[in-house]
Short mmCIF file of C-alpha atoms and ligand atoms in Angstrom, two decimals:
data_model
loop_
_atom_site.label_atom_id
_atom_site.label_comp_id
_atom_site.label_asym_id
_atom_site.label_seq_id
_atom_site.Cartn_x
_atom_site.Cartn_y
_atom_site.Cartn_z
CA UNK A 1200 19.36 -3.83 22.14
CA UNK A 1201 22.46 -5.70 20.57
CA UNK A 1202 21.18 -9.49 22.39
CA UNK A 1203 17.70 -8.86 20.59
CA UNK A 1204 19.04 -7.95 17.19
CA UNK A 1205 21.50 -10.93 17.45
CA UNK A 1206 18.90 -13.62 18.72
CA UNK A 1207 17.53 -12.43 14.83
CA UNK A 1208 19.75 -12.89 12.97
CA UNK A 1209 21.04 -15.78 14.73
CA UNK A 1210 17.21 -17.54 14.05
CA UNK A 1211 15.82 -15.40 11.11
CA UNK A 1212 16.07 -15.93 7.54
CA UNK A 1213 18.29 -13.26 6.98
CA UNK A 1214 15.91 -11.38 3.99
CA UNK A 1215 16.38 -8.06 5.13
CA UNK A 1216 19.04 -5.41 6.50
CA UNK A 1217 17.39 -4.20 9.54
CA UNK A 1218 18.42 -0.58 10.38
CA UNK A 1219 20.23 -1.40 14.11
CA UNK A 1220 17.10 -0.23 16.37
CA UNK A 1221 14.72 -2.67 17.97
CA UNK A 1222 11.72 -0.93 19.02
CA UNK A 1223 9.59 -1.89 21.68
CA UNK A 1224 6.42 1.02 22.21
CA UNK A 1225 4.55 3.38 20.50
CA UNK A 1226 2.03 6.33 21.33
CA UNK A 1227 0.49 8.43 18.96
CA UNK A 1228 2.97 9.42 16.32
CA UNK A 1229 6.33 8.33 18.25
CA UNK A 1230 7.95 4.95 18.64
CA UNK A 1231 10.14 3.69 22.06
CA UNK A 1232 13.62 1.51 21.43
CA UNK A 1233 14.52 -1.05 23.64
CA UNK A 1234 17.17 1.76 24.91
CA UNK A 1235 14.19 4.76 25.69
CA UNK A 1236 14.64 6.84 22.67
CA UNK A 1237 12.09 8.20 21.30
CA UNK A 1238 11.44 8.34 17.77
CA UNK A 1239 8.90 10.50 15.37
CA UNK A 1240 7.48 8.24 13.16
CA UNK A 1241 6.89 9.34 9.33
CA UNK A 1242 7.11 5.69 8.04
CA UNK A 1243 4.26 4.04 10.29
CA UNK A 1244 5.49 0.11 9.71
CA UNK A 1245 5.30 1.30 5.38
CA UNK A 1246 2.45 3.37 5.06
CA UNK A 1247 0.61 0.65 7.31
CA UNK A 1248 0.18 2.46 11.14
CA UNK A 1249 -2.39 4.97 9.68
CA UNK A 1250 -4.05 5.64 12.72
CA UNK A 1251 -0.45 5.81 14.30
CA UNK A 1252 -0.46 3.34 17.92
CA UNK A 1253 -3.04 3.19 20.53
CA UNK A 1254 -5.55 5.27 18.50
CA UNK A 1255 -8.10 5.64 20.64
CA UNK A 1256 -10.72 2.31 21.17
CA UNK A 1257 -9.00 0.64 18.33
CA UNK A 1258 -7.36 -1.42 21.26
CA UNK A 1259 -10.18 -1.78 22.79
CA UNK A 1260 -11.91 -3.29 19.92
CA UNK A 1261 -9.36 -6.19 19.36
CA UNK A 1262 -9.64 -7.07 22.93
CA UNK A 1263 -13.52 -7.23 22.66
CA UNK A 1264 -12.69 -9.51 19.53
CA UNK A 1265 -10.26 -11.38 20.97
CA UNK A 1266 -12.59 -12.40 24.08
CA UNK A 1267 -15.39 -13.09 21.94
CA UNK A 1268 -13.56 -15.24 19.10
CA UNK A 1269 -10.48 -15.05 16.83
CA UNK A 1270 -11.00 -17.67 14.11
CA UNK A 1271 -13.77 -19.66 12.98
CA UNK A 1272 -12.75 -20.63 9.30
CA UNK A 1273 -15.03 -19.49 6.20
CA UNK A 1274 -16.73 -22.76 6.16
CA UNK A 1275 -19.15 -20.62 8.50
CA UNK A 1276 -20.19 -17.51 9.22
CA UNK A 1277 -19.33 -14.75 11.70
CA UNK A 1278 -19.88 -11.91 13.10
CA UNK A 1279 -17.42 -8.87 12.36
CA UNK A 1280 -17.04 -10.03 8.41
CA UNK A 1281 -20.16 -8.73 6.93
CA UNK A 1282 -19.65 -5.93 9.01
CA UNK A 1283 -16.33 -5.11 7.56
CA UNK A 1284 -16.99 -6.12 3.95
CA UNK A 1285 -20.47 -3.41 4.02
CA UNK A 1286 -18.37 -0.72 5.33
CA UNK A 1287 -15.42 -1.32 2.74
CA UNK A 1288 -18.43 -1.81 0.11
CA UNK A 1289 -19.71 1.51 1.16
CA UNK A 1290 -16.34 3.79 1.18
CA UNK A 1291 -15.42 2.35 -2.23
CA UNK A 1292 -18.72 1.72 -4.38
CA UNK A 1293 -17.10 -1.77 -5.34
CA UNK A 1294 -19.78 -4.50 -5.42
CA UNK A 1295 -18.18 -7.04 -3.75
CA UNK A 1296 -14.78 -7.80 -1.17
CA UNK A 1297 -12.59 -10.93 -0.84
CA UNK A 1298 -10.72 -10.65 2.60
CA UNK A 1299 -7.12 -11.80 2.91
CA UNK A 1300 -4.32 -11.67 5.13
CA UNK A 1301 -1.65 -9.39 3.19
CA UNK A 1302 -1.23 -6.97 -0.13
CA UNK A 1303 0.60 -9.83 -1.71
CA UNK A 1304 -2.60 -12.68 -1.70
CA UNK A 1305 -5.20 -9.71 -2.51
CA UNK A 1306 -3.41 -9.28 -5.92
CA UNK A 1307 -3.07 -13.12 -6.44
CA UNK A 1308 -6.78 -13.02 -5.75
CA UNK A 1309 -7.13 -9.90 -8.07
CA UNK A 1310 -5.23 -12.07 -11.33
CA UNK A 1311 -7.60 -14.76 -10.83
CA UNK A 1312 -10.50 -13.08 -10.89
CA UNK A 1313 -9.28 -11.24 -14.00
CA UNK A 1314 -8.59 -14.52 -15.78
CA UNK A 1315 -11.67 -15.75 -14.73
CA UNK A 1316 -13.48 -13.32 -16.06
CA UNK A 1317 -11.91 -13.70 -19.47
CA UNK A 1318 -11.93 -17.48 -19.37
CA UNK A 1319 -16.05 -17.32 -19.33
CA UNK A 1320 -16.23 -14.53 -21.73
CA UNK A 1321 -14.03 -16.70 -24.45
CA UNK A 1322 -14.25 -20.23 -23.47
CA UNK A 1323 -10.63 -21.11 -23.02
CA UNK A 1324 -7.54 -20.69 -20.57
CA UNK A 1325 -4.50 -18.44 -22.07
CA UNK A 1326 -4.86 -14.56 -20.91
CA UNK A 1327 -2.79 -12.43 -20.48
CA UNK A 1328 -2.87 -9.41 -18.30
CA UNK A 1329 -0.54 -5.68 -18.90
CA UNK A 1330 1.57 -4.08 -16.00
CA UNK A 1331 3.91 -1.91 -15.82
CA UNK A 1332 7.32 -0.84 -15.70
CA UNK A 1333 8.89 0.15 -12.28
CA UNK A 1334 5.59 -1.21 -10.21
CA UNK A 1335 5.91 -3.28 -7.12
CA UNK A 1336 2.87 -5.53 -6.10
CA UNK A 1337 4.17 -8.19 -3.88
CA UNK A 1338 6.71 -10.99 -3.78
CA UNK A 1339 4.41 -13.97 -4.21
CA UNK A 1340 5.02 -15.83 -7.70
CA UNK A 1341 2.00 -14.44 -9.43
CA UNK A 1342 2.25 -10.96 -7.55
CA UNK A 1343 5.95 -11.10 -8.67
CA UNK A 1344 4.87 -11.78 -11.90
CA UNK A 1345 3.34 -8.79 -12.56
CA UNK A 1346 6.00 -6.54 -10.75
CA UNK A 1347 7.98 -4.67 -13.16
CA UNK A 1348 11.70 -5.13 -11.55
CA UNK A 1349 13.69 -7.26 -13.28
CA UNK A 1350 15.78 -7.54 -10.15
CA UNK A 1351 13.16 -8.79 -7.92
CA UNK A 1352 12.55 -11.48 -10.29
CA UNK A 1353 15.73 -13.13 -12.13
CA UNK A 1354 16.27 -15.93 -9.93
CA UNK A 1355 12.82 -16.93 -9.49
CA UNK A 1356 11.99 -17.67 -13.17
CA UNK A 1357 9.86 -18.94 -14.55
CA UNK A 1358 7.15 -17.05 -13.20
CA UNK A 1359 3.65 -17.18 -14.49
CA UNK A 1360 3.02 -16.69 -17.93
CA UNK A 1361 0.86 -14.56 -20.04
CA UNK A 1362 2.04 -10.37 -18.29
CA UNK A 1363 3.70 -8.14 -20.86
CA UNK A 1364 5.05 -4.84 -19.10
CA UNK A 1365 4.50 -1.53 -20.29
CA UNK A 1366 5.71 2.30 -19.15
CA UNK A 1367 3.53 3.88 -16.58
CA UNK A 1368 2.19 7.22 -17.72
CA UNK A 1369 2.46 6.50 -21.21
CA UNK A 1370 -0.50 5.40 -23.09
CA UNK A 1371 1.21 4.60 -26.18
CA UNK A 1372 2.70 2.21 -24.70
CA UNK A 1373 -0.12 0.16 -23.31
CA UNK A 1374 -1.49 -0.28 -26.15
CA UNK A 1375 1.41 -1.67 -27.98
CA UNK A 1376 0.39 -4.51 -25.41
CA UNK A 1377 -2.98 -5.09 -25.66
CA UNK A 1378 -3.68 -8.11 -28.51
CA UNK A 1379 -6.71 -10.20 -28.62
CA UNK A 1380 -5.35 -12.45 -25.63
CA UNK A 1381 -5.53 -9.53 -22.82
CA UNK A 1382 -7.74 -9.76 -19.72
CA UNK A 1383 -6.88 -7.09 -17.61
CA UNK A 1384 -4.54 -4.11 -17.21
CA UNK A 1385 -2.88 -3.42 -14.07
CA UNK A 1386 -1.13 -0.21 -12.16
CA UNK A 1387 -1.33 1.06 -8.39
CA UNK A 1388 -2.64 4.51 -8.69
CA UNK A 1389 0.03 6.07 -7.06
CA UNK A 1390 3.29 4.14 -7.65
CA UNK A 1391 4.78 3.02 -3.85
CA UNK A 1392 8.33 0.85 -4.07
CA UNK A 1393 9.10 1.90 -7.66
CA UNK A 1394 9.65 5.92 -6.59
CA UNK A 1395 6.27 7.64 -5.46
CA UNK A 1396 4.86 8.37 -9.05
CA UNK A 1397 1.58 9.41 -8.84
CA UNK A 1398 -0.65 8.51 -12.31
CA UNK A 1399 -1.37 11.16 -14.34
CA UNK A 1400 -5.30 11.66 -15.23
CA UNK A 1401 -5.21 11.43 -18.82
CA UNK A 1402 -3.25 8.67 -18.35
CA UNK A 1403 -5.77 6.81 -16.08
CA UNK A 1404 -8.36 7.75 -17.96
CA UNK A 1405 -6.85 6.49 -21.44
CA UNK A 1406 -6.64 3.19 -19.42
CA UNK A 1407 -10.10 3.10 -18.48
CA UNK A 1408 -11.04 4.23 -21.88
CA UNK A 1409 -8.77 0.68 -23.46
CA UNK A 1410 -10.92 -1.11 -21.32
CA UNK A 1411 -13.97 -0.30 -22.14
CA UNK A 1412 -13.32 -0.65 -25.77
CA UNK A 1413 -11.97 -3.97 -25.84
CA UNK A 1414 -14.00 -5.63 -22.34
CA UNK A 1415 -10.58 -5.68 -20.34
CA UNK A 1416 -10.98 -5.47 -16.50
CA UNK A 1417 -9.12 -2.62 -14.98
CA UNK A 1418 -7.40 -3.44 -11.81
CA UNK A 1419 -5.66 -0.55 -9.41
CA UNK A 1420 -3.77 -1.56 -6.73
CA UNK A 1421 -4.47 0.68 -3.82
CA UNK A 1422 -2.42 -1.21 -1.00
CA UNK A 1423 0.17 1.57 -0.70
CA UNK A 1424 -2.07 4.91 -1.72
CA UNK A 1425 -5.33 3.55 -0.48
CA UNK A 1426 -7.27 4.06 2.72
CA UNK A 1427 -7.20 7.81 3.03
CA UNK A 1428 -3.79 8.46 2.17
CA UNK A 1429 -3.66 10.44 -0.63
CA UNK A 1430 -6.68 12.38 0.30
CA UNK A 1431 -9.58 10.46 -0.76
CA UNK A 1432 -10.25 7.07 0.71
CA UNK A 1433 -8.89 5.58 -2.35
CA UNK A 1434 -6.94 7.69 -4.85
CA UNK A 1435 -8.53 6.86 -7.58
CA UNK A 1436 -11.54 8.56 -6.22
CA UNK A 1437 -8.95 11.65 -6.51
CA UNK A 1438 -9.67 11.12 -10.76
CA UNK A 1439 -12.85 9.77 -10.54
CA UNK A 1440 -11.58 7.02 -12.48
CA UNK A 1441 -13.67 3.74 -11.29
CA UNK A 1442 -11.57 0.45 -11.17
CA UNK A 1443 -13.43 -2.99 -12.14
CA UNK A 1444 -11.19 -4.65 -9.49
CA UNK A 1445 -9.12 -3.07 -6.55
CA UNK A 1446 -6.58 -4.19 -4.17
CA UNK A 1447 -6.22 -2.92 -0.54
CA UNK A 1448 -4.06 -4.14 2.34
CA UNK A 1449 -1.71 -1.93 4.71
CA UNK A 1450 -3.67 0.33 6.66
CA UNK A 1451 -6.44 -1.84 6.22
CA UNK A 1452 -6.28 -3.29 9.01
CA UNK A 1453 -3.97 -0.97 10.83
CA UNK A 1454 -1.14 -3.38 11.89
CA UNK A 1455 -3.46 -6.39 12.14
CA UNK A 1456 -2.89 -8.28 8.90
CA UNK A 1457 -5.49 -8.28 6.54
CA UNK A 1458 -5.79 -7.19 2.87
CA UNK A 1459 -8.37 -7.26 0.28
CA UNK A 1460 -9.46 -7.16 -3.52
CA UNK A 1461 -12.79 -5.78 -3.92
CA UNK A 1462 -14.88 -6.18 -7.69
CA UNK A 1463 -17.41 -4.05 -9.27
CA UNK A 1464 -20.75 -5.79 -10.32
CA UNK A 1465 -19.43 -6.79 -13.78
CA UNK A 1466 -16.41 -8.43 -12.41
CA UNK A 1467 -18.15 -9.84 -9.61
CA UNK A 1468 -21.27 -11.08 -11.48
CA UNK A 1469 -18.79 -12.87 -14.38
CA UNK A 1470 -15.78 -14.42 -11.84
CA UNK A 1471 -15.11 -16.62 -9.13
CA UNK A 1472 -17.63 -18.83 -7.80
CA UNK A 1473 -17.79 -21.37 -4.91
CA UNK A 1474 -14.66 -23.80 -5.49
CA UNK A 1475 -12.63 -20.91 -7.30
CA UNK A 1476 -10.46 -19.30 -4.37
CA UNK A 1477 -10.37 -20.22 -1.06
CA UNK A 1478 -8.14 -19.09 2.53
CA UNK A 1479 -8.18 -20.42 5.77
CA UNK A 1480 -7.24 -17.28 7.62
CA UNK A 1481 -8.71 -14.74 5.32
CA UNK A 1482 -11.93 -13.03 6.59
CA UNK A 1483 -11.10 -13.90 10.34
CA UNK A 1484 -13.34 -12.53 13.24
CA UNK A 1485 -10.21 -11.02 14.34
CA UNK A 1486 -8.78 -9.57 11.64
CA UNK A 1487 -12.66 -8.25 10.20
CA UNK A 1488 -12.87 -7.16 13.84
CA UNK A 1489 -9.86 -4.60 13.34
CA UNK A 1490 -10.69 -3.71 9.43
CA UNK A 1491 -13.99 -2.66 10.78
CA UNK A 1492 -12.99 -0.61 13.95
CA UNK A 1493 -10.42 0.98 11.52
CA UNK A 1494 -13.10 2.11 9.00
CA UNK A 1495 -15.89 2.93 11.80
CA UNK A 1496 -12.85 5.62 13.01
CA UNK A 1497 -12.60 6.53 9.63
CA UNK A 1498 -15.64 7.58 8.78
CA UNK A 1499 -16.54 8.95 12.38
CA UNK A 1500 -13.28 11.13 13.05
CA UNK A 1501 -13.43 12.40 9.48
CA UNK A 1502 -9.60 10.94 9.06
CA UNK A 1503 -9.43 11.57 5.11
CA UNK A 1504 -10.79 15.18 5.80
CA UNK A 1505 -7.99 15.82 8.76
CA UNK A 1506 -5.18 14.42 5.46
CA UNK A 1507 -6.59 16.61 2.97
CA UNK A 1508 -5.98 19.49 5.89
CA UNK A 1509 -2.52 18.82 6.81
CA UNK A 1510 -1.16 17.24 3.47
CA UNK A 1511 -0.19 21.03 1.64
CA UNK A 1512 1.78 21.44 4.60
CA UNK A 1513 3.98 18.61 4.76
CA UNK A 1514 4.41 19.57 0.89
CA UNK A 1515 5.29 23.23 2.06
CA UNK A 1516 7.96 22.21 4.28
CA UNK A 1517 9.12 19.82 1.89
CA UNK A 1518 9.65 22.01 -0.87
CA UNK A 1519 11.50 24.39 1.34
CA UNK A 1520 14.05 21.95 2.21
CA UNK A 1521 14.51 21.17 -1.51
CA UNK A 1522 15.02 24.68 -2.21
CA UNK A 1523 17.24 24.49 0.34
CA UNK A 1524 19.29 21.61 0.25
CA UNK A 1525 21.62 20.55 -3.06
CA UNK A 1526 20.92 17.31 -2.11
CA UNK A 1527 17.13 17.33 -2.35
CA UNK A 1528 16.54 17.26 -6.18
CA UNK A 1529 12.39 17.28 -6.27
CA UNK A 1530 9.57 16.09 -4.27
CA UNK A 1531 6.50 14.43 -5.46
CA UNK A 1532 3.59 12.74 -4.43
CA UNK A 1533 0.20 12.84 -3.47
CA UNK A 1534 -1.36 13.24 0.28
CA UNK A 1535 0.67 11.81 2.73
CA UNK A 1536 2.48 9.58 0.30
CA UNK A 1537 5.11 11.39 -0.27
CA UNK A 1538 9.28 11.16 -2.03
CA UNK A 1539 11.64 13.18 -2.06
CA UNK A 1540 14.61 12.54 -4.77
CA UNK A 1541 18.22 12.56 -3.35
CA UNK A 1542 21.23 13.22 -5.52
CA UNK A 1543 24.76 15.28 -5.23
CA UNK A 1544 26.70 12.62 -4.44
CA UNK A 1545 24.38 11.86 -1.51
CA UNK A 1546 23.00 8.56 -0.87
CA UNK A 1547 19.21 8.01 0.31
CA UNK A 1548 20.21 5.29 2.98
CA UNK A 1549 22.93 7.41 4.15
CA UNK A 1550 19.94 10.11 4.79
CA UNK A 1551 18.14 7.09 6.59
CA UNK A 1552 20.63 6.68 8.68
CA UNK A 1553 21.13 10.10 10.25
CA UNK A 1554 18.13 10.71 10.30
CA UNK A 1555 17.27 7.88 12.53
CA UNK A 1556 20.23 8.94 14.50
CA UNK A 1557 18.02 12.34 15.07
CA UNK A 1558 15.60 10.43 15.88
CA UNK A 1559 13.08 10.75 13.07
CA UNK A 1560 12.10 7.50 11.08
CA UNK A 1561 12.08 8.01 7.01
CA UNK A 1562 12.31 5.15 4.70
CA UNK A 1563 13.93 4.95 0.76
CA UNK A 1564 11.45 4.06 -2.24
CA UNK A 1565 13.70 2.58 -5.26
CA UNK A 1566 16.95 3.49 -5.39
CA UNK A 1567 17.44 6.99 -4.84
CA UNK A 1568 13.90 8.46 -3.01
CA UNK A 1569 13.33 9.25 0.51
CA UNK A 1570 9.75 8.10 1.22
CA UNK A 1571 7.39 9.60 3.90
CA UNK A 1572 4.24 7.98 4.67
CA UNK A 1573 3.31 8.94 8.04
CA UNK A 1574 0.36 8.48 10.30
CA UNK A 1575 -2.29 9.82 8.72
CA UNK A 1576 -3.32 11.45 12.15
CA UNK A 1577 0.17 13.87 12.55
CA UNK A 1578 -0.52 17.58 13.39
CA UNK A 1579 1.42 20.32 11.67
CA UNK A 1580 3.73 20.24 14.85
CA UNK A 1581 4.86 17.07 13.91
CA UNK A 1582 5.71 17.97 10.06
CA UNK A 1583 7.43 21.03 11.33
CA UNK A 1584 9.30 18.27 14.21
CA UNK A 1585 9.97 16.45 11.00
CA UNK A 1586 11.52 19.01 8.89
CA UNK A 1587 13.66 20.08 11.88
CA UNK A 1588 14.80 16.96 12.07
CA UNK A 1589 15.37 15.58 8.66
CA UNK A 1590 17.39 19.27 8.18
CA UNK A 1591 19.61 18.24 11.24
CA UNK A 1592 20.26 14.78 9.61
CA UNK A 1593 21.15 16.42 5.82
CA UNK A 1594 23.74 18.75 8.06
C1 LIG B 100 3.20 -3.48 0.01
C2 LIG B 100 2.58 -3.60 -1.32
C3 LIG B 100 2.16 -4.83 -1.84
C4 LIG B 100 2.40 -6.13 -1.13
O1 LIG B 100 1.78 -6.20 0.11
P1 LIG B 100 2.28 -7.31 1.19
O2 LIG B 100 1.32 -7.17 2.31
O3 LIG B 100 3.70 -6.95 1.54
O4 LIG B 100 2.20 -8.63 0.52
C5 LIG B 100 1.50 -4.83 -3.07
N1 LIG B 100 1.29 -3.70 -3.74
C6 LIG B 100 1.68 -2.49 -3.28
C7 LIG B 100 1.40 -1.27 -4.06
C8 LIG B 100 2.36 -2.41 -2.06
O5 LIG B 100 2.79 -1.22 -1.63
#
């Protein structure tokens, strides 16, 4: 294990510190290490592996793609993109999908369609679009932009003009925002990086409500939450708030990369047109290949139905190891997105730590939550594996 994890950091940029395991397989809800332990999984890659590894004729799939064609460039058509785009059109009653290759481009995509939209409404350039507080939406200059952490973005300044931040779950404070130069407002649904906050409804619906009045687009990013996690497909469907623009990426595609922001008929009617955006990867044969396998097994295997069934649980045994544990202040969440606040004197990466060394994988969200956003195909055996486990590591 150690010659892998120094040939890293001996060639990598060093960005990140890595937790010391290099894995090497996976099955079902478990991971391999180079060493043969095995590990259960309630991270899947960050809320990415929904369908946890080797779900079955998911592999099959990419190797039918990949013997057919992997790229072709959108200059033409192919095959496996319409394909994808109607069934993502279908689960989400958007109007119309923009494919690209991560989270971080699908909100980039997402801001220009917004300004866009304003810019033929009023004739000139200059709008400005509301976030909030605490959000996290990728680590690309305009994503970054709009990503309420001060620390993510000091040394990078100046970003892009024209985002004024507001407070999640308080309306008040949104509209203390909004002047005659906003275009959009912009919040994932359930907040990922910044702690696990899900929105509250009158919340989401006071935002939708702002919208309407004054023509703003309302854009939820549903890279984290999305795709079944939370119980619906997308977790705004949870509110039945509608979005005019939404971003997806993660389990998307599964572990292939591919992301996308979708538009509802006004946005897409009134936005980008031929010579407006553009990627050379995005919307690959490959990478439509997987989104569509991914939502075919959705949709056939009843995925969102199977979270809806097992979610209460893994909220059960949470709750009982808050009650139990001095350490474990709250949990909160929303499906199979779920944090769990540590405190006492106890550190979440500590918790990380032995818990990996019990071999169970758990992640941190902000500063002081341990995250859990397994497969969204574990059993109940595997949340009660998992809260054996994670009570060995907090002993
Ligand atoms: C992960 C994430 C992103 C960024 O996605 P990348 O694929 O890492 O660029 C954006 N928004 C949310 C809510 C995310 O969780």
């Amino acid at each position: 294990m150690n010659s892998y994890m120094e040939q890293t950091e001996n060639f990598v940029l060093h960005t990140y510190n890595r937790f010391p395991v290099v894995f090497e397989s996976g099955q079902g809800v478990y991971l391999k290490d180079t060493d043969g332990k095995e590990y259960l999984d309630f991270a899947a890659g960050i809320a990415v592996m929904g369908l946890g590894y080797h779900y079955p004729g998911f592999d099959e799939a990419l190797k039918g793609q990949i013997n057919k064609l992997i790229h072709t460039s959108n200059l033409f058509y192919n095959v496996p993109l319409g394909d994808a785009a109607e069934k993502l059109i279908r689960v989400s009653g958007m109007s119309k999908v923009f494919f690209t290759n991560s989270g971080t481009e699908a909100i980039e995509g997402a801001i220009k369609a917004a300004r866009k939209y304003a810019f033929l409404k009023g004739g000139k350039p200059g709008y400005e679009i509301i976030a909030m507080n605490h959000s996290f939406h990728g680590r690309s200059v305009g994503a970054l932009s709009v990503t309420g952490n001060p620390h993510y973005q000091e040394a990078f300044k100046p970003l892009m003009d024209g985002v004024r931040f507001a407070d999640f779950n308080d309306l008040e404070s949104v509209k203390a925002q909004i002047n005659e130069k906003t275009c959009a407002i912009l919040l994932e649904t359930v907040q990922g990086e910044g702690g696990i906050y899900p929105v509250k409804k009158e919340f989401l619906e006071g935002v939708r409500a702002l919208c309407d009045e004054h023509d703003l687009l309302m854009i939820l990013d549903e890279i984290q939450c999305g795709m079944g996690r939370c119980g619906e497909m997308f977790a705004w469907q949870a509110y039945g708030v509608k979005p005019d623009i939404m971003t997806s990426a993660k389990a998307l595609g599964c572990g292939v990369p591919v992301g996308a922001f979708l538009l509802g008929e006004k946005a897409a009617a009134n936005s980008l047109v031929p010579g407006d955006h553009g990627t050379t990867y995005g919307g690959n044969p490959f990478a439509c290949a997987a989104a569509a396998k991914v939502l075919e097994i959705f949709e056939e295997q009843d995925i969102v139905g199977h979270v809806r069934e097992v979610a209460p649980y893994l909220e059960q045994k949470l709750d009982e190891l808050v009650e139990k544990y001095d350490c474990l202040l709250a949990r909160r969440g929303m499906g199979l997105m779920q944090g769990v606040v540590i405190g006492n004197g106890k550190k979440v990466g500590e918790v990380v730590n032995a818990a990996l060394a019990q071999g169970l994988i758990v992640i941190s969200a902000g500063s002081d939550v341990l995250r859990l956003v397994p497969p969204l195909i574990i059993e109940k055996k595997h949340v009660d594996e998992m809260a054996e486990k994670l009570a060995a590591a907090l002993n």
